[in-house]
mmCIF file of C-alpha atoms in Angstrom:
data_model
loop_
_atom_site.group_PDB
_atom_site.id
_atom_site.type_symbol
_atom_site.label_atom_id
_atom_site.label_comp_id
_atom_site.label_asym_id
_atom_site.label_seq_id
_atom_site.Cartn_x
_atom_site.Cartn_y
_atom_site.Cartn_z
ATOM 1 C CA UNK A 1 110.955 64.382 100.447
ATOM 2 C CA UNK A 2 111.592 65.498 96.877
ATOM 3 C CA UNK A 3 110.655 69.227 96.046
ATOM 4 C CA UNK A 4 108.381 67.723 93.924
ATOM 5 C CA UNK A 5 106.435 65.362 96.183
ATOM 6 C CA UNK A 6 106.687 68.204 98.901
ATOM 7 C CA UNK A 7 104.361 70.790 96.684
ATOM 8 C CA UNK A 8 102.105 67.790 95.021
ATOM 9 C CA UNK A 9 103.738 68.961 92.026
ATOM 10 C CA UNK A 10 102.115 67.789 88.535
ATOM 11 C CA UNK A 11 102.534 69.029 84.633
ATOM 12 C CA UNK A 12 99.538 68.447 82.588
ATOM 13 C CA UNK A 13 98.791 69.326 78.960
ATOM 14 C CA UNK A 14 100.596 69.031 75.997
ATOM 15 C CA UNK A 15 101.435 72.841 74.422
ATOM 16 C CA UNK A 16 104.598 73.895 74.163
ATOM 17 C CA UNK A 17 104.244 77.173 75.935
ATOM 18 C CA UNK A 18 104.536 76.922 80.300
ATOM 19 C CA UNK A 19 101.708 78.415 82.210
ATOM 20 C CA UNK A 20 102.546 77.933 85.756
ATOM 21 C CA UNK A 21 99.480 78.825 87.662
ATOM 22 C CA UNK A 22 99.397 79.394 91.577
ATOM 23 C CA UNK A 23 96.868 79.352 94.149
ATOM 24 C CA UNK A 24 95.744 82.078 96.725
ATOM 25 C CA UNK A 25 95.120 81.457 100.699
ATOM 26 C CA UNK A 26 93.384 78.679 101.942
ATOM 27 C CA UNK A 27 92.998 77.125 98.464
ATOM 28 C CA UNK A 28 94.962 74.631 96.830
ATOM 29 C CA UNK A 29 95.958 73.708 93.175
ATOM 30 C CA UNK A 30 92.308 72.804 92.818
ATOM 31 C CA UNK A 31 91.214 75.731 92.531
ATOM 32 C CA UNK A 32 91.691 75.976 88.767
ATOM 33 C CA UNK A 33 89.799 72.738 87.929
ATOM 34 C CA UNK A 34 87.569 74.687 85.948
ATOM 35 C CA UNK A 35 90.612 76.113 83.937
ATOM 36 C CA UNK A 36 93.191 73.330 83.309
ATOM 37 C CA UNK A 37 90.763 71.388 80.750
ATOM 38 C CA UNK A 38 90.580 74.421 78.685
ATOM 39 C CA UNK A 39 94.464 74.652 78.056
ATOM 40 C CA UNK A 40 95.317 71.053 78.370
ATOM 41 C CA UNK A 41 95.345 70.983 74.269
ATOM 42 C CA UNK A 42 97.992 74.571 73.773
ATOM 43 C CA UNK A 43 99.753 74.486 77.033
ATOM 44 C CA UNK A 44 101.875 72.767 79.445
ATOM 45 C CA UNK A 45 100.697 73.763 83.121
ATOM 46 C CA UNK A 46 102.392 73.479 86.033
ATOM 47 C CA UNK A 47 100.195 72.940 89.173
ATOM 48 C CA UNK A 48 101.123 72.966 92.683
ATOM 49 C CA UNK A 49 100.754 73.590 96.236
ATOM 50 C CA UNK A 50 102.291 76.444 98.058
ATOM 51 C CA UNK A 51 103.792 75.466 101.166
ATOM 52 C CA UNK A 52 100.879 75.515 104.232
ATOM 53 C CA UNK A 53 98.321 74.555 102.337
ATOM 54 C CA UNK A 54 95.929 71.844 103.820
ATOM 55 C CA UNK A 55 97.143 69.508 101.124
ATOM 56 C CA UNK A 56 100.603 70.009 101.882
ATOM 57 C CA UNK A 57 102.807 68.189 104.909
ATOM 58 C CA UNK A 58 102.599 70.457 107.766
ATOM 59 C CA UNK A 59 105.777 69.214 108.977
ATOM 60 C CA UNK A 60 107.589 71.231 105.993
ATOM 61 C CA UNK A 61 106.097 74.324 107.380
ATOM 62 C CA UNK A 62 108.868 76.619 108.993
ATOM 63 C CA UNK A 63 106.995 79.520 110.263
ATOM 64 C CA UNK A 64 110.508 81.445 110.466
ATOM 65 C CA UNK A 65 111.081 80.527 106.391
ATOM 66 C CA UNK A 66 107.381 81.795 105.351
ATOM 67 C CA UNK A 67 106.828 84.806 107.987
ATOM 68 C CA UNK A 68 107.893 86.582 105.117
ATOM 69 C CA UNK A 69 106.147 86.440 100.920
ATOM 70 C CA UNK A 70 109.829 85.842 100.087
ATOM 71 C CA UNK A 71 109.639 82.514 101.412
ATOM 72 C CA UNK A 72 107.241 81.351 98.811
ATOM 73 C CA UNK A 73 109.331 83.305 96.047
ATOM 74 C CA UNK A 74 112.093 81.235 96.828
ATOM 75 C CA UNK A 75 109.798 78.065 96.310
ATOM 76 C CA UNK A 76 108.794 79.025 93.289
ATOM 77 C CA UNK A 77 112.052 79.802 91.741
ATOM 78 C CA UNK A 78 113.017 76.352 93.189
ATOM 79 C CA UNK A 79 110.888 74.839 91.317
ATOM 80 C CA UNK A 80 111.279 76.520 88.121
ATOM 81 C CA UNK A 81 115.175 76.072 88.647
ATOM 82 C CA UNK A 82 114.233 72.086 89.403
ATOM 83 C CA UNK A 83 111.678 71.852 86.415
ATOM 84 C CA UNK A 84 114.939 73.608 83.944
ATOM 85 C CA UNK A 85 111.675 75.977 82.697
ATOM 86 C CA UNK A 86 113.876 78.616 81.155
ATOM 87 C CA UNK A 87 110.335 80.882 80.074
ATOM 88 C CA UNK A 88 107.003 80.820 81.091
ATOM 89 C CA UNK A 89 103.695 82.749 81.499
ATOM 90 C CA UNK A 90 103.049 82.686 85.455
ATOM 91 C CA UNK A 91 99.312 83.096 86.835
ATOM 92 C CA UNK A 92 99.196 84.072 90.184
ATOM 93 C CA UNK A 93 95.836 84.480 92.329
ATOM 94 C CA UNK A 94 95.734 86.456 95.490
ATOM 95 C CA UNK A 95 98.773 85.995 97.603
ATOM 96 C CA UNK A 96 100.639 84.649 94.971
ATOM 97 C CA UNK A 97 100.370 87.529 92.494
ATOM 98 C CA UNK A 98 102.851 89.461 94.639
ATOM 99 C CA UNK A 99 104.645 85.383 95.738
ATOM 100 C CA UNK A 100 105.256 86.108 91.243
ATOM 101 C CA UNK A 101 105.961 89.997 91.495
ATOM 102 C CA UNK A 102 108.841 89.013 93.849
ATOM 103 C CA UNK A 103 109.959 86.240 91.844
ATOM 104 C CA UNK A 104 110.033 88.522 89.019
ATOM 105 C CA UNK A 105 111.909 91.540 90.297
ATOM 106 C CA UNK A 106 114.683 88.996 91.129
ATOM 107 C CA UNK A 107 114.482 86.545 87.559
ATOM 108 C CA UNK A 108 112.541 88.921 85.306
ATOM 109 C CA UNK A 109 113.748 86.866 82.203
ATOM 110 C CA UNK A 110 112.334 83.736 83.447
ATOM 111 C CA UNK A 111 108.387 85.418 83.193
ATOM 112 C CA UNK A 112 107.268 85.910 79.367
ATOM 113 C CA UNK A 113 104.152 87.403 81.350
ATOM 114 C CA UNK A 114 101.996 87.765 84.782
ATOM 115 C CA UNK A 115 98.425 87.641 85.036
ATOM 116 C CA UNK A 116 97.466 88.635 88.583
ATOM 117 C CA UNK A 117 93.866 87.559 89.773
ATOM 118 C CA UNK A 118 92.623 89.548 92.383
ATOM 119 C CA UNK A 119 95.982 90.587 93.898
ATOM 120 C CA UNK A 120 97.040 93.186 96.405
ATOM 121 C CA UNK A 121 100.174 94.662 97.499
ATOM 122 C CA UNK A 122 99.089 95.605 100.694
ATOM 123 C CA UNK A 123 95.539 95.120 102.100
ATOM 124 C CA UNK A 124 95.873 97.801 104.963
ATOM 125 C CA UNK A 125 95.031 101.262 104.269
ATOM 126 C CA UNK A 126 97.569 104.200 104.466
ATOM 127 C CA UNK A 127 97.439 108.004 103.056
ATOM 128 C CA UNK A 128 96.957 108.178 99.615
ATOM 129 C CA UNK A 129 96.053 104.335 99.411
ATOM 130 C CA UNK A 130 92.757 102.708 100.070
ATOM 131 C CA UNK A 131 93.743 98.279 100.576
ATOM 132 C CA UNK A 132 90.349 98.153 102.245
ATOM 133 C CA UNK A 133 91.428 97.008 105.868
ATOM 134 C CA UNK A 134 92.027 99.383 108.869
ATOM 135 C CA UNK A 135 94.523 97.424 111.336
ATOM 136 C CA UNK A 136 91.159 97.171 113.943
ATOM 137 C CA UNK A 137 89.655 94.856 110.942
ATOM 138 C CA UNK A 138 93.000 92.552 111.118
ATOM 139 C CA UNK A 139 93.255 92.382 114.622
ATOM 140 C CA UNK A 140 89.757 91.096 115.218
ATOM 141 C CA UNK A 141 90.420 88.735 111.690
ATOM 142 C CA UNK A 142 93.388 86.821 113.666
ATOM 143 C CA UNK A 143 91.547 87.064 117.244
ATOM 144 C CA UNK A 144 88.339 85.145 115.484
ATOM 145 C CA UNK A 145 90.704 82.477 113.651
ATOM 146 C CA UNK A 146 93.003 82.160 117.327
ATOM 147 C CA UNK A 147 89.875 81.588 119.441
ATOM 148 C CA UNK A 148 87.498 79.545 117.129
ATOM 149 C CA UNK A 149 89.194 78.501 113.673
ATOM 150 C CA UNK A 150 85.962 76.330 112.913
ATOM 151 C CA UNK A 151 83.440 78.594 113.502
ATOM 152 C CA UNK A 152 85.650 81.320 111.680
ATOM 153 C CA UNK A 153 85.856 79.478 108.672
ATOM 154 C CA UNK A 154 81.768 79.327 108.752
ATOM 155 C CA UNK A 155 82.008 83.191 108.855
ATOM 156 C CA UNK A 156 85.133 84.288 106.502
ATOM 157 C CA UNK A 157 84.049 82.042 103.181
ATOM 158 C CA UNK A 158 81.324 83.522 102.525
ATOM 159 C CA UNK A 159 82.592 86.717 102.714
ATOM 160 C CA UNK A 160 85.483 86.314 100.630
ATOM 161 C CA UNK A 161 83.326 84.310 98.236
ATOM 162 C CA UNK A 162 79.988 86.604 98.237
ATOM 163 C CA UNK A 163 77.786 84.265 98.864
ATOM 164 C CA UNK A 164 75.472 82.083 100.640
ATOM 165 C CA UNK A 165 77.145 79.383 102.673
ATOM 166 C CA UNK A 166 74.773 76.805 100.764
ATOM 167 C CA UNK A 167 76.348 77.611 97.618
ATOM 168 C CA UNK A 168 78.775 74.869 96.345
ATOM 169 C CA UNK A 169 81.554 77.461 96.082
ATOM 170 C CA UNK A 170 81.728 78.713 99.724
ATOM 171 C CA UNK A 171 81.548 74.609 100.540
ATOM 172 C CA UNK A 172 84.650 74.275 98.347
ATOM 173 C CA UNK A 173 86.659 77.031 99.924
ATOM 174 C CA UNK A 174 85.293 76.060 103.199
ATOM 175 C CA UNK A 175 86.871 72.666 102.638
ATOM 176 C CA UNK A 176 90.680 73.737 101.536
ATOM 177 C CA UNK A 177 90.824 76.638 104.222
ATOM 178 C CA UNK A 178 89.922 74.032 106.797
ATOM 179 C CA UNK A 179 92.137 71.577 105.602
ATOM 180 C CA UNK A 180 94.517 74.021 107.151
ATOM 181 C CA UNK A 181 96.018 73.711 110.398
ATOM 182 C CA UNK A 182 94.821 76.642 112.205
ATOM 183 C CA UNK A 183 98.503 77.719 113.844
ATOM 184 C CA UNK A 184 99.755 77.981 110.188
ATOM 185 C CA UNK A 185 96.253 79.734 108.934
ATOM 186 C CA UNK A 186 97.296 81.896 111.315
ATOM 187 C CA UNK A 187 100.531 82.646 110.662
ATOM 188 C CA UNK A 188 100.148 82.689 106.615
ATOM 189 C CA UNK A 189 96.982 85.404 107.235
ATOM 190 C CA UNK A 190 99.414 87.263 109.213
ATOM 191 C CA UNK A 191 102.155 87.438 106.562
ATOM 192 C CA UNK A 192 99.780 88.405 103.912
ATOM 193 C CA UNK A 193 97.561 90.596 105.517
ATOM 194 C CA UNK A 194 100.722 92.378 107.299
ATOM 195 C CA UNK A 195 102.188 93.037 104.162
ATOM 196 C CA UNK A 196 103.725 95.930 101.839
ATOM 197 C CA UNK A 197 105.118 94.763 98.613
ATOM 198 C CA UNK A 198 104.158 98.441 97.173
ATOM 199 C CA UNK A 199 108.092 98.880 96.873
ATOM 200 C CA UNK A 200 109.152 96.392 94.453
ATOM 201 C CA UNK A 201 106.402 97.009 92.242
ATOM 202 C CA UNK A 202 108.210 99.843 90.124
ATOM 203 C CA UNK A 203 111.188 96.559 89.982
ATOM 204 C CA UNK A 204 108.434 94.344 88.552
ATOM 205 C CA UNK A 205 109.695 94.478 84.412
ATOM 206 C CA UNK A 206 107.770 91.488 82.636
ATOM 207 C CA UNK A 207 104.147 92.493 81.366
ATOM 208 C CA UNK A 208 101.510 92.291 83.571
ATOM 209 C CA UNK A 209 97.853 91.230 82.930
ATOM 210 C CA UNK A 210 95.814 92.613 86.244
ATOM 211 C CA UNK A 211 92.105 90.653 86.536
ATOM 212 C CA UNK A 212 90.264 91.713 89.307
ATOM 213 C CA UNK A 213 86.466 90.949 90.405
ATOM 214 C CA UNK A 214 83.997 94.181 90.424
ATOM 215 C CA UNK A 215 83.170 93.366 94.322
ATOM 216 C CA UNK A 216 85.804 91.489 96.004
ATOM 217 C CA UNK A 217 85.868 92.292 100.074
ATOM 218 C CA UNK A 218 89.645 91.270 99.884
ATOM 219 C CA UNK A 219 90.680 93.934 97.193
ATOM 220 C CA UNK A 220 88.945 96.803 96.110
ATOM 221 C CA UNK A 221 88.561 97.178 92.509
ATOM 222 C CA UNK A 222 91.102 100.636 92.929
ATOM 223 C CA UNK A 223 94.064 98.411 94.016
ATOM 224 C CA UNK A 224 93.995 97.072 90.523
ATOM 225 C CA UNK A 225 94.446 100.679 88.992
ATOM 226 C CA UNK A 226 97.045 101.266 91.598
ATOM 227 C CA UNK A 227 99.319 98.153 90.694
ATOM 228 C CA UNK A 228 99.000 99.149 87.042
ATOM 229 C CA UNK A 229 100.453 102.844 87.762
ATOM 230 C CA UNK A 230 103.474 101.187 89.838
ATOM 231 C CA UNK A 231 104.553 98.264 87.839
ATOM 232 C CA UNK A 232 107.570 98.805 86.082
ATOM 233 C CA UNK A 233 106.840 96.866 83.194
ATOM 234 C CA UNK A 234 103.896 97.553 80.154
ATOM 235 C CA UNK A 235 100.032 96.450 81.907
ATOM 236 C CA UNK A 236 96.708 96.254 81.058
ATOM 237 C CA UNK A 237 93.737 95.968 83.390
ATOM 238 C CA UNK A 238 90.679 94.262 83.108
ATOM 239 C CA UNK A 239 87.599 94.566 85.613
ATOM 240 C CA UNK A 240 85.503 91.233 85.636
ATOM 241 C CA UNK A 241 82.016 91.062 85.622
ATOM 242 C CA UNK A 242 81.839 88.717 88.752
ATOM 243 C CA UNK A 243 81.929 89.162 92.538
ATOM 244 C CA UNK A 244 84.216 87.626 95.229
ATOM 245 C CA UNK A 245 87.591 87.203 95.334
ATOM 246 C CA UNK A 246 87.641 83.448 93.936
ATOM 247 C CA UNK A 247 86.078 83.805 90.506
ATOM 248 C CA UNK A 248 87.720 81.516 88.882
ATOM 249 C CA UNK A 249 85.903 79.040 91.270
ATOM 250 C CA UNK A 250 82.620 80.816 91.457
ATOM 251 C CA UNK A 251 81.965 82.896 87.788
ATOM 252 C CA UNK A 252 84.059 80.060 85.654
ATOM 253 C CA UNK A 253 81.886 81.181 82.711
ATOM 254 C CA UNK A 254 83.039 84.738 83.169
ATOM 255 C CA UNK A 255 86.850 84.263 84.135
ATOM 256 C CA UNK A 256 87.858 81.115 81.576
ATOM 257 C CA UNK A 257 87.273 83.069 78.609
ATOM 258 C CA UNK A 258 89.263 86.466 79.777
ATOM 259 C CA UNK A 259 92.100 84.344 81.325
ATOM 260 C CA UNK A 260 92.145 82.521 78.095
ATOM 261 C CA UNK A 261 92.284 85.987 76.303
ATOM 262 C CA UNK A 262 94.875 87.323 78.096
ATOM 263 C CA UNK A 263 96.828 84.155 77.778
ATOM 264 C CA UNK A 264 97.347 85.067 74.201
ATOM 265 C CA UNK A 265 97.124 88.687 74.397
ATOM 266 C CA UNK A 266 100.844 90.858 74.112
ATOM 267 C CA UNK A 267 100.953 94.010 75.164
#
């Protein structure tokens, strides 16, 4: 299978300018279907599926390769390498803000720009940094998706989302996080959850465009401030007015028109 077919790779729009957007954990590239038909007319985006998600072979999945973030840098240089995209404005939400950050630090001339949507470079708390997880929070997080992935699922969307489980939203996420298979949920939580990417931050060059919701359980609003003092390269933040940590899902009204700002903002 073709590096292409392998991510359900697609390019849609008709701009000149790249935007390569890239999904979070236990999403897919659907998660910006309330996005793409706003930049189909200025852009060319390229959409895809990190390796693990539900839409994805399973079979492709080497838990040695992607125990590790760099794992998924290396895909996505792959397929910027494959698609000969010499520039491009990269969006990465959750996970793959710092899957970009990486990819950055090590081909900072390939990334015109980064918008990260409700990233974190490390969700576990340590002195002098608040990630909003003690390691008692993550064990009991992997114990509940080992011993009932289902009935974790039922629990952990809503959550992330903020809100109701009747809310068509938290159905949505429920849906791609249980197209999963649970030993690679597992695994992928693990990796990102685990992790510490606050080092290569001050390597990160390329200017970076940091959206983050005002109540997201996943990332406190101060990790935003934090990757915007430790970036190497110019920022800017911007606070959204919207909760959870999937708002381009569940505010689209709110998000569209600041990612579309920031899109064309230089800073």
């Amino acid at each position: 299978m073709s590096l292409i077919e392998a991510h359900n790779l697609r390019i849609v729009g008709n701009g000149q300018r790249i935007v390569i957007l890239s999904h979070g954990f236990g999403t897919d590239q659907s998660v910006w279907k309330h996005l793409v038909p706003h930049l189909v007319d200025e852009y060319r985006m390229v959409l895809f599926d990190i390796m693990g998600a539900g839409t994805t072979n399973a079979e492709f999945f080497s838990f040695e390769r992607y125990a590790t973030l760099a794992g998924y840098a290396q895909d996505l240089l792959s397929i910027i390498d494959e698609l000969e995209i010499d520039s491009c404005i990269y969006v990465g939400h959750s996970v793959s803000g710092m899957i970009g950050c990486l990819a950055a630090a090590a081909r900072p001339e390939i990334f015109s720009k980064i918008i990260l949507l409700s990233a974190s470079p490390r969700y576990l708390n340590d002195e002098n940094y608040f990630g909003g997880f003690e390691q008692q929070d993550l064990n009991e997080l992997f114990d509940a998706m080992q011993s009932n992935f289902k009935a974790w699922v039922s629990g952990f969307a809503p959550l992330v989302v903020g809100d109701d489980m009747e809310s068509a939203t938290v159905q949505e996420f429920s849906r791609t996080l249980f197209n999963v298979r649970p030993d690679i949920a597992l695994a992928v939580a693990k990796s990102i959850f685990q992790s510490d990417f606050r080092h290569i931050l001050p390597g990160v060059f390329p200017p970076c465009h940091i959206l983050q919701s005002n109540k997201d359980l996943a990332v406190p609003v101060v990790v935003s401030d934090y990757l915007a003092a430790n970036l190497g390269g110019k920022t800017v933040v911007e606070v959204l007015a919207a909760e959870g940590h999937l708002p381009q899902l569940s505010a689209p009204d709110v998000v569209i028109p600041v990612l579309l700002r920031h899109l064309q903002m230089e800073i």
